[in-house]
Amino acid sequence: VGMSGNQPPLNFIAKDGNPMGLEVDLAGAIAKLMGVELEIVQKPFGELLGSLRKGEVDLVMSGMTITAERNLKVAFVGPYFLSGKSILTRSSTLAQADETGDLDQANLTLAALEGSTSQQFVETLMSKPTLVTTKDYDEAVKLLLADEVQALVADREIVELTRFLHPKEDLTTLKQPLTIEPIGVAVPPGDGLLLNFLENTIGALEASNALGALRARWLEQGDWVAHLR
């Protein structure tokens, strides 16, 4: 399973060097039901779907939003949770935005993960800000803390966690996300049997509340934060 390894609480490499996160646990549950051994393959987010199409990984689970553009190239199963676009900033004015147009400002520099729907969100819906793309979220956060960008555009979970991890930096965010982002499992095109198995498996995990328990642990509880590097 391909993951970036840098998107807590969905997936990250813990202090002990092992992968952790909601998607790691979900991938483990799927592998167990398939009767196979789970191998996590860590790659930069922007390379994951290419790796899937090349057959280098069997699935991608890495905060991957299901979009029409991506769905023309790969199949998706899910969503296994819903996210939404938000921003992390020091500006109380920017944090009051309740629609995308409020952020479409000249002399504004935004950061977003390369190849992500956050990048697409800015490029498609805003014409005035300068956009800086980064290989991972750590680089984007460093730019924000150094005041080289005025805001980081990311999914709500990334924004809330980063704010929690930097309590002395006077960071703030939106009251409500600007979009709804369905997060799913990316599957190679043409593999109908695998697609069918995953649909049935995730449906069963949802119906049994096993998936709900995973979401509660990773998205609502904070005991796992101690494992971050």
mmCIF file of C-alpha atoms in Angstrom:
data_model
loop_
_atom_site.group_PDB
_atom_site.id
_atom_site.type_symbol
_atom_site.label_atom_id
_atom_site.label_comp_id
_atom_site.label_asym_id
_atom_site.label_seq_id
_atom_site.Cartn_x
_atom_site.Cartn_y
_atom_site.Cartn_z
ATOM 1 C CA VAL A 1 0.000 0.000 0.000
ATOM 2 C CA GLY A 2 1.464 3.355 -1.041
ATOM 3 C CA MET A 3 1.433 6.183 1.504
ATOM 4 C CA SER A 4 3.336 9.434 1.922
ATOM 5 C CA GLY A 5 4.217 8.604 5.544
ATOM 6 C CA ASN A 6 3.883 12.278 6.389
ATOM 7 C CA GLN A 7 0.165 12.948 6.847
ATOM 8 C CA PRO A 8 -0.724 12.445 10.517
ATOM 9 C CA PRO A 9 -3.181 11.331 11.792
ATOM 10 C CA LEU A 10 -3.827 9.420 8.555
ATOM 11 C CA ASN A 11 -0.321 8.032 8.107
ATOM 12 C CA PHE A 12 3.085 8.875 9.568
ATOM 13 C CA ILE A 13 6.367 7.286 10.611
ATOM 14 C CA ALA A 14 6.518 7.057 14.410
ATOM 15 C CA LYS A 15 9.519 7.602 16.673
ATOM 16 C CA ASP A 16 10.320 3.895 16.548
ATOM 17 C CA GLY A 17 10.425 3.954 12.749
ATOM 18 C CA ASN A 18 7.163 2.090 12.244
ATOM 19 C CA PRO A 19 4.208 3.470 10.246
ATOM 20 C CA MET A 20 1.134 4.503 12.206
ATOM 21 C CA GLY A 21 -2.191 6.193 11.522
ATOM 22 C CA LEU A 22 -5.793 5.628 10.545
ATOM 23 C CA GLU A 23 -4.852 4.463 7.064
ATOM 24 C CA VAL A 24 -2.154 2.130 8.374
ATOM 25 C CA ASP A 25 -4.692 0.468 10.666
ATOM 26 C CA LEU A 26 -7.280 0.298 7.886
ATOM 27 C CA ALA A 27 -4.743 -1.181 5.468
ATOM 28 C CA GLY A 28 -3.813 -3.730 8.126
ATOM 29 C CA ALA A 29 -7.445 -4.745 8.576
ATOM 30 C CA ILE A 30 -7.884 -5.157 4.816
ATOM 31 C CA ALA A 31 -4.683 -7.222 4.527
ATOM 32 C CA LYS A 32 -5.794 -9.470 7.392
ATOM 33 C CA LEU A 33 -9.147 -10.131 5.727
ATOM 34 C CA MET A 34 -7.347 -10.877 2.442
ATOM 35 C CA GLY A 35 -4.960 -13.253 4.183
ATOM 36 C CA VAL A 36 -1.853 -11.396 2.990
ATOM 37 C CA GLU A 37 1.021 -9.545 4.623
ATOM 38 C CA LEU A 38 0.847 -5.751 4.626
ATOM 39 C CA GLU A 39 3.778 -3.798 3.197
ATOM 40 C CA ILE A 40 3.736 0.002 3.422
ATOM 41 C CA VAL A 41 5.606 1.708 0.578
ATOM 42 C CA GLN A 42 6.514 5.319 1.397
ATOM 43 C CA LYS A 43 6.662 7.771 -1.512
ATOM 44 C CA PRO A 44 6.126 11.534 -1.923
ATOM 45 C CA PHE A 45 2.422 12.280 -2.262
ATOM 46 C CA GLY A 46 2.751 13.523 -5.834
ATOM 47 C CA GLU A 47 4.279 10.201 -6.965
ATOM 48 C CA LEU A 48 1.712 7.850 -5.421
ATOM 49 C CA LEU A 49 -0.831 7.570 -8.231
ATOM 50 C CA GLY A 50 1.934 7.190 -10.798
ATOM 51 C CA SER A 51 3.331 4.321 -8.737
ATOM 52 C CA LEU A 52 -0.105 2.727 -8.656
ATOM 53 C CA ARG A 53 -0.487 2.913 -12.432
ATOM 54 C CA LYS A 54 3.008 1.428 -12.900
ATOM 55 C CA GLY A 55 2.186 -1.500 -10.623
ATOM 56 C CA GLU A 56 4.756 -0.528 -7.989
ATOM 57 C CA VAL A 57 2.036 -0.591 -5.322
ATOM 58 C CA ASP A 58 -1.297 -2.420 -5.211
ATOM 59 C CA LEU A 59 -3.298 0.350 -3.506
ATOM 60 C CA VAL A 60 -2.873 3.965 -2.440
ATOM 61 C CA MET A 61 -4.205 5.175 0.905
ATOM 62 C CA SER A 62 -2.810 8.593 1.724
ATOM 63 C CA GLY A 63 -5.507 11.175 2.337
ATOM 64 C CA MET A 64 -6.365 10.804 -1.349
ATOM 65 C CA THR A 65 -9.452 12.835 -2.250
ATOM 66 C CA ILE A 66 -11.742 11.179 -4.773
ATOM 67 C CA THR A 67 -11.946 13.577 -7.718
ATOM 68 C CA ALA A 68 -13.329 13.218 -11.239
ATOM 69 C CA GLU A 69 -9.880 13.914 -12.713
ATOM 70 C CA ARG A 70 -8.193 11.193 -10.664
ATOM 71 C CA ASN A 71 -11.070 8.794 -11.256
ATOM 72 C CA LEU A 72 -10.382 8.952 -15.009
ATOM 73 C CA LYS A 73 -6.992 7.337 -14.325
ATOM 74 C CA VAL A 74 -7.615 5.014 -11.350
ATOM 75 C CA ALA A 75 -10.600 3.496 -9.566
ATOM 76 C CA PHE A 76 -11.630 4.468 -6.031
ATOM 77 C CA VAL A 77 -13.338 2.715 -3.133
ATOM 78 C CA GLY A 78 -14.904 4.680 -0.309
ATOM 79 C CA PRO A 79 -14.949 7.232 1.040
ATOM 80 C CA TYR A 80 -13.783 5.998 4.432
ATOM 81 C CA PHE A 81 -14.045 9.506 5.869
ATOM 82 C CA LEU A 82 -14.870 13.068 4.841
ATOM 83 C CA SER A 83 -12.466 15.970 5.154
ATOM 84 C CA GLY A 84 -12.507 19.549 3.855
ATOM 85 C CA LYS A 85 -10.172 22.303 2.755
ATOM 86 C CA SER A 86 -9.037 24.728 5.429
ATOM 87 C CA ILE A 87 -6.114 27.076 6.083
ATOM 88 C CA LEU A 88 -3.544 27.541 8.822
ATOM 89 C CA THR A 89 -2.398 31.104 9.338
ATOM 90 C CA ARG A 90 -1.291 33.740 11.827
ATOM 91 C CA SER A 91 -3.721 36.236 10.336
ATOM 92 C CA SER A 92 -6.982 36.652 12.233
ATOM 93 C CA THR A 93 -8.389 38.378 9.148
ATOM 94 C CA LEU A 94 -7.702 35.388 6.871
ATOM 95 C CA ALA A 95 -9.117 33.042 9.498
ATOM 96 C CA GLN A 96 -12.481 34.838 9.240
ATOM 97 C CA ALA A 97 -12.928 33.716 5.623
ATOM 98 C CA ASP A 98 -16.158 31.832 5.007
ATOM 99 C CA GLU A 99 -15.846 31.390 1.264
ATOM 100 C CA THR A 100 -13.041 30.899 -1.221
ATOM 101 C CA GLY A 101 -13.322 34.415 -2.625
ATOM 102 C CA ASP A 102 -12.244 35.835 0.737
ATOM 103 C CA LEU A 103 -8.804 34.302 0.166
ATOM 104 C CA ASP A 104 -8.446 35.430 -3.445
ATOM 105 C CA GLN A 105 -6.190 38.372 -2.637
ATOM 106 C CA ALA A 106 -3.181 39.939 -4.301
ATOM 107 C CA ASN A 107 0.010 40.156 -2.195
ATOM 108 C CA LEU A 108 -0.979 36.878 -0.524
ATOM 109 C CA THR A 109 1.336 33.855 -0.665
ATOM 110 C CA LEU A 110 -0.106 30.411 0.040
ATOM 111 C CA ALA A 111 1.557 27.019 0.495
ATOM 112 C CA ALA A 112 0.075 23.670 -0.545
ATOM 113 C CA LEU A 113 1.257 20.094 -0.965
ATOM 114 C CA GLU A 114 2.467 19.367 -4.506
ATOM 115 C CA GLY A 115 0.021 17.195 -6.459
ATOM 116 C CA SER A 116 -2.723 17.563 -3.867
ATOM 117 C CA THR A 117 -6.289 18.783 -4.191
ATOM 118 C CA SER A 118 -5.162 21.732 -2.051
ATOM 119 C CA GLN A 119 -2.907 22.825 -4.918
ATOM 120 C CA GLN A 120 -5.744 22.260 -7.378
ATOM 121 C CA PHE A 121 -8.144 24.146 -5.086
ATOM 122 C CA VAL A 122 -5.960 27.263 -5.129
ATOM 123 C CA GLU A 123 -5.066 27.097 -8.825
ATOM 124 C CA THR A 124 -8.665 26.538 -9.929
ATOM 125 C CA LEU A 125 -10.540 28.931 -7.665
ATOM 126 C CA MET A 126 -8.050 31.736 -6.996
ATOM 127 C CA SER A 127 -6.227 33.937 -9.476
ATOM 128 C CA LYS A 128 -4.581 36.578 -7.284
ATOM 129 C CA PRO A 129 -2.439 34.812 -4.617
ATOM 130 C CA THR A 130 1.032 33.408 -5.230
ATOM 131 C CA LEU A 131 1.133 29.646 -4.677
ATOM 132 C CA VAL A 132 4.188 27.794 -3.356
ATOM 133 C CA THR A 133 4.046 23.988 -3.560
ATOM 134 C CA THR A 134 6.074 21.714 -1.283
ATOM 135 C CA LYS A 135 7.051 18.024 -1.339
ATOM 136 C CA ASP A 136 5.662 17.447 2.156
ATOM 137 C CA TYR A 137 3.796 19.187 4.960
ATOM 138 C CA ASP A 138 6.903 19.678 7.103
ATOM 139 C CA GLU A 139 8.363 21.958 4.442
ATOM 140 C CA ALA A 140 5.089 23.881 4.157
ATOM 141 C CA VAL A 141 4.840 24.383 7.919
ATOM 142 C CA LYS A 142 8.436 25.661 8.037
ATOM 143 C CA LEU A 143 7.560 28.268 5.396
ATOM 144 C CA LEU A 144 4.534 29.357 7.423
ATOM 145 C CA LEU A 145 6.442 29.598 10.706
ATOM 146 C CA ALA A 146 9.194 31.592 8.963
ATOM 147 C CA ASP A 147 6.519 33.986 7.625
ATOM 148 C CA GLU A 148 7.536 33.183 4.038
ATOM 149 C CA VAL A 149 3.891 32.335 3.291
ATOM 150 C CA GLN A 150 0.812 33.800 4.932
ATOM 151 C CA ALA A 151 -1.222 30.593 5.014
ATOM 152 C CA LEU A 152 -1.018 26.841 4.482
ATOM 153 C CA VAL A 153 -3.918 25.338 2.527
ATOM 154 C CA ALA A 154 -4.580 21.748 3.598
ATOM 155 C CA ASP A 155 -7.220 19.303 4.758
ATOM 156 C CA ARG A 156 -8.854 20.131 8.067
ATOM 157 C CA GLU A 157 -7.147 17.281 9.975
ATOM 158 C CA ILE A 158 -3.651 18.399 8.942
ATOM 159 C CA VAL A 159 -4.442 21.982 9.881
ATOM 160 C CA GLU A 160 -5.839 21.102 13.323
ATOM 161 C CA LEU A 161 -2.933 18.796 14.172
ATOM 162 C CA THR A 162 -0.296 21.333 13.107
ATOM 163 C CA ARG A 163 -1.982 23.992 15.205
ATOM 164 C CA PHE A 164 -2.014 21.625 18.187
ATOM 165 C CA LEU A 165 1.693 20.801 17.771
ATOM 166 C CA HIS A 166 2.742 24.480 17.722
ATOM 167 C CA PRO A 167 0.817 26.056 20.613
ATOM 168 C CA LYS A 168 3.232 28.979 21.001
ATOM 169 C CA GLU A 169 3.102 30.097 17.366
ATOM 170 C CA ASP A 170 -0.244 31.951 17.557
ATOM 171 C CA LEU A 171 -1.708 29.954 14.669
ATOM 172 C CA THR A 172 -5.382 30.063 13.818
ATOM 173 C CA THR A 173 -7.748 28.509 11.291
ATOM 174 C CA LEU A 174 -11.231 28.699 9.788
ATOM 175 C CA LYS A 175 -14.369 27.960 11.774
ATOM 176 C CA GLN A 176 -15.655 25.690 8.992
ATOM 177 C CA PRO A 177 -13.906 23.999 6.032
ATOM 178 C CA LEU A 178 -14.464 25.557 2.608
ATOM 179 C CA THR A 179 -15.139 22.242 0.820
ATOM 180 C CA ILE A 180 -16.176 18.642 1.374
ATOM 181 C CA GLU A 181 -13.417 16.171 0.490
ATOM 182 C CA PRO A 182 -14.285 12.435 0.204
ATOM 183 C CA ILE A 183 -11.165 10.402 1.036
ATOM 184 C CA GLY A 184 -10.887 6.947 -0.556
ATOM 185 C CA VAL A 185 -8.678 4.010 -1.533
ATOM 186 C CA ALA A 186 -7.110 4.308 -4.996
ATOM 187 C CA VAL A 187 -7.165 1.009 -6.934
ATOM 188 C CA PRO A 188 -5.508 0.111 -10.264
ATOM 189 C CA PRO A 189 -7.823 0.491 -13.269
ATOM 190 C CA GLY A 190 -9.143 -2.748 -14.701
ATOM 191 C CA ASP A 191 -8.828 -4.874 -11.548
ATOM 192 C CA GLY A 192 -12.523 -5.549 -11.002
ATOM 193 C CA LEU A 193 -12.033 -8.415 -8.554
ATOM 194 C CA LEU A 194 -9.837 -6.349 -6.224
ATOM 195 C CA LEU A 195 -12.254 -3.428 -6.510
ATOM 196 C CA ASN A 196 -15.179 -5.694 -5.625
ATOM 197 C CA PHE A 197 -13.345 -7.184 -2.636
ATOM 198 C CA LEU A 198 -12.447 -3.741 -1.282
ATOM 199 C CA GLU A 199 -15.995 -2.440 -1.699
ATOM 200 C CA ASN A 200 -17.347 -5.410 0.263
ATOM 201 C CA THR A 201 -14.613 -5.208 2.900
ATOM 202 C CA ILE A 202 -14.907 -1.486 3.586
ATOM 203 C CA GLY A 203 -18.692 -1.823 3.588
ATOM 204 C CA ALA A 204 -18.428 -4.564 6.214
ATOM 205 C CA LEU A 205 -15.968 -2.569 8.338
ATOM 206 C CA GLU A 206 -18.339 0.406 8.194
ATOM 207 C CA ALA A 207 -21.424 -1.668 9.040
ATOM 208 C CA SER A 208 -19.676 -3.331 11.985
ATOM 209 C CA ASN A 209 -18.511 0.068 13.307
ATOM 210 C CA ALA A 210 -14.883 -1.072 13.115
ATOM 211 C CA LEU A 211 -14.211 1.804 10.727
ATOM 212 C CA GLY A 212 -16.075 4.201 13.008
ATOM 213 C CA ALA A 213 -13.848 3.112 15.892
ATOM 214 C CA LEU A 214 -10.744 3.835 13.796
ATOM 215 C CA ARG A 215 -12.027 7.297 12.924
ATOM 216 C CA ALA A 216 -12.781 7.991 16.594
ATOM 217 C CA ARG A 217 -9.318 6.922 17.697
ATOM 218 C CA TRP A 218 -7.336 8.835 15.102
ATOM 219 C CA LEU A 219 -9.533 11.878 14.446
ATOM 220 C CA GLU A 220 -11.048 12.528 17.873
ATOM 221 C CA GLN A 221 -8.519 11.227 20.411
ATOM 222 C CA GLY A 222 -4.960 12.426 20.898
ATOM 223 C CA ASP A 223 -3.083 9.605 22.654
ATOM 224 C CA TRP A 224 -1.195 8.807 19.422
ATOM 225 C CA VAL A 225 0.470 12.250 19.339
ATOM 226 C CA ALA A 226 3.134 10.979 21.753
ATOM 227 C CA HIS A 227 4.398 8.705 18.937
ATOM 228 C CA LEU A 228 5.176 11.592 16.572
ATOM 229 C CA ARG A 229 8.817 12.316 15.921
#
